[in-house]
Amino acid sequence: SIENINVAPNADLARNIWVEEGILYFAHLITQRLAVFDVTRPSSPVKIAEIDLGHPCINVIKKGKYLLLSSSIGVKVVDVSNPKSPTVVTNLDMGGYVHGMFLKGDYLFCCQHRLSKFAIVDVRDPANPSLISSLSSTTHLNGAHDVWVDDKYAYVANYAAKEAGRYGLAVIDVSNPYNPSIVAGF
């Protein structure tokens, strides 16, 4: 069962959890499953559902009645309006792994570390997400791993920026999500 699996300490599990109103959602990277727990009594959590996601998923963000999950192909959307019966709604194929994500308003900002890419997804209708823009750069986004968005800028941390001339942090102007631009690298 999902709660008995041993996971390496570097498995990035903290971002695989979302807790809201006594319900905990856990996307297990290795088993490719989503488990849902009732944690209204934290000392006695109860698993109320478990489904196969079909892909490894890392990051879990809830928007309304939907979970947005970063997956090995892009963004997976799961309807959790009934937490006892979660249902995969769609997969937005983005051509490769999405790792870190950040939700701000109706936009999901995504890092695709294996592609050295930063992408923006319109999630006004979470059941029908659409890719609206992306940037690629092996200089500024080499191993784009995690993102934070504040006001009109996205800050992207890159884990593969070990070579000279590669930046560990990129700043991207996202004031127009349809036309993001790299501002700086550090």
XYZ file of C-alpha atoms in Angstrom:
186
model
C 0.000 0.000 0.000
C 1.089 3.573 -0.591
C 1.707 4.409 3.069
C 4.188 1.553 3.507
C 6.606 2.422 0.711
C 10.156 3.390 1.649
C 11.334 6.458 -0.226
C 14.828 7.850 -0.578
C 15.289 11.064 1.431
C 15.903 13.056 -1.770
C 12.599 12.086 -3.366
C 11.119 15.602 -3.211
C 8.041 14.488 -1.278
C 7.172 17.727 0.532
C 5.742 19.235 -2.640
C 3.723 16.087 -3.324
C 1.223 16.981 -0.593
C -1.705 19.375 -0.421
C -3.876 19.693 2.691
C -7.151 21.588 2.731
C -10.232 21.402 4.964
C -9.193 18.163 6.653
C -8.337 16.356 3.407
C -4.752 15.452 2.474
C -3.834 14.686 -1.142
C -0.570 12.816 -1.718
C 0.884 12.137 -5.175
C 3.449 9.386 -4.812
C 6.248 9.843 -7.328
C 7.405 6.223 -7.387
C 4.083 4.347 -7.392
C 2.442 6.924 -9.706
C -0.635 6.948 -7.479
C -2.723 9.595 -5.752
C -3.855 8.809 -2.210
C -6.492 10.854 -0.405
C -6.649 10.888 3.397
C -9.158 12.299 5.861
C -6.955 14.062 8.414
C -9.656 15.750 10.469
C -8.254 13.663 13.322
C -4.501 14.031 12.676
C -3.624 11.272 15.145
C -5.784 8.834 13.152
C -5.652 9.632 9.425
C -7.918 7.500 7.248
C -7.263 6.740 3.593
C -10.510 7.422 1.724
C -9.346 6.959 -1.883
C -6.436 5.924 -4.062
C -6.126 6.080 -7.855
C -3.508 5.341 -10.482
C -2.191 8.525 -12.109
C -0.458 6.723 -14.964
C 2.609 8.979 -14.753
C 5.069 10.053 -12.076
C 3.779 13.286 -10.503
C 5.764 15.662 -8.301
C 4.016 18.922 -7.479
C 0.408 19.168 -6.224
C -1.553 22.421 -6.295
C -5.300 22.737 -5.703
C -7.443 25.207 -7.652
C -11.129 25.046 -6.821
C -12.289 21.457 -7.134
C -9.237 20.392 -9.137
C -5.716 19.219 -8.358
C -3.038 20.374 -10.795
C -0.116 17.944 -10.778
C 3.243 18.322 -12.466
C 3.914 15.095 -14.316
C 6.396 13.359 -16.571
C 4.490 14.601 -19.644
C 3.230 18.001 -18.490
C 0.288 18.893 -16.258
C -2.289 16.376 -15.062
C -5.689 17.557 -13.791
C -7.697 15.540 -11.249
C -11.271 16.383 -10.194
C -11.496 16.085 -6.403
C -14.964 17.595 -5.951
C -15.732 14.288 -4.237
C -12.482 13.441 -2.387
C -13.673 9.834 -1.991
C -13.783 9.448 -5.768
C -11.039 11.485 -7.476
C -11.039 11.339 -11.272
C -8.322 12.181 -13.781
C -9.868 14.787 -16.087
C -7.080 15.535 -18.542
C -3.374 15.549 -19.272
C -1.831 18.635 -20.847
C 1.061 17.203 -22.854
C 3.928 19.714 -22.719
C 6.527 17.475 -24.332
C 8.376 16.582 -21.167
C 8.618 16.612 -17.405
C 7.166 19.528 -15.467
C 8.822 19.853 -12.073
C 8.258 22.970 -9.960
C 5.008 24.905 -10.408
C 3.495 28.082 -8.991
C -0.157 29.116 -9.254
C -0.916 32.828 -9.401
C -4.485 33.751 -10.266
C -5.449 31.971 -13.462
C -1.915 31.119 -14.543
C 0.243 28.129 -13.689
C 3.974 28.820 -14.034
C 5.937 25.646 -14.786
C 9.593 24.573 -14.824
C 10.649 21.858 -17.230
C 14.112 21.023 -15.944
C 15.024 18.353 -18.500
C 14.117 20.717 -21.348
C 15.691 23.878 -19.829
C 12.292 25.479 -20.296
C 9.845 27.758 -18.465
C 6.176 27.597 -19.468
C 2.936 29.360 -18.595
C -0.398 27.520 -18.607
C -3.802 29.208 -18.581
C -5.943 27.479 -15.929
C -8.981 29.774 -15.911
C -10.868 26.574 -16.632
C -8.726 24.030 -14.757
C -10.447 21.109 -16.517
C -9.164 22.486 -19.847
C -5.684 23.937 -19.269
C -3.850 25.439 -22.225
C -0.189 26.204 -22.782
C 0.019 29.900 -23.692
C 3.766 30.580 -23.750
C 7.187 29.188 -23.043
C 10.849 30.142 -22.994
C 13.883 27.916 -23.542
C 17.452 28.778 -22.624
C 20.368 26.589 -21.661
C 22.061 29.719 -20.299
C 19.233 31.114 -18.131
C 17.032 28.041 -17.602
C 19.471 25.125 -17.579
C 17.726 22.612 -15.324
C 14.788 24.951 -14.506
C 13.644 23.364 -11.256
C 11.505 25.632 -9.082
C 9.656 28.906 -9.522
C 8.183 31.689 -7.394
C 6.043 34.453 -8.869
C 5.729 37.836 -7.178
C 3.999 40.782 -8.837
C 5.195 40.741 -12.431
C 8.328 38.602 -12.095
C 8.992 34.873 -11.982
C 12.140 33.743 -10.190
C 13.397 30.409 -11.510
C 15.983 28.305 -9.673
C 18.075 26.091 -11.923
C 19.781 23.010 -10.556
C 22.008 22.181 -13.550
C 23.819 25.520 -13.706
C 27.262 24.216 -12.756
C 29.109 25.113 -15.956
C 30.604 28.575 -16.522
C 28.189 30.969 -18.179
C 25.077 29.224 -16.820
C 22.856 30.941 -14.299
C 21.516 29.366 -11.098
C 18.706 31.918 -10.892
C 16.762 33.533 -13.715
C 14.380 36.482 -13.456
C 11.541 36.491 -15.995
C 9.088 39.322 -16.665
C 5.641 37.691 -16.728
C 3.562 40.882 -16.706
C 2.209 39.683 -20.066
C 1.864 35.914 -19.596
C 1.497 35.483 -23.361
C 4.915 37.036 -23.938
C 7.317 36.416 -21.025
C 10.882 37.677 -21.313
C 14.111 36.948 -19.484
C 15.256 40.008 -17.523
C 18.372 38.766 -15.755
C 20.391 35.785 -14.629
C 22.570 35.359 -11.558
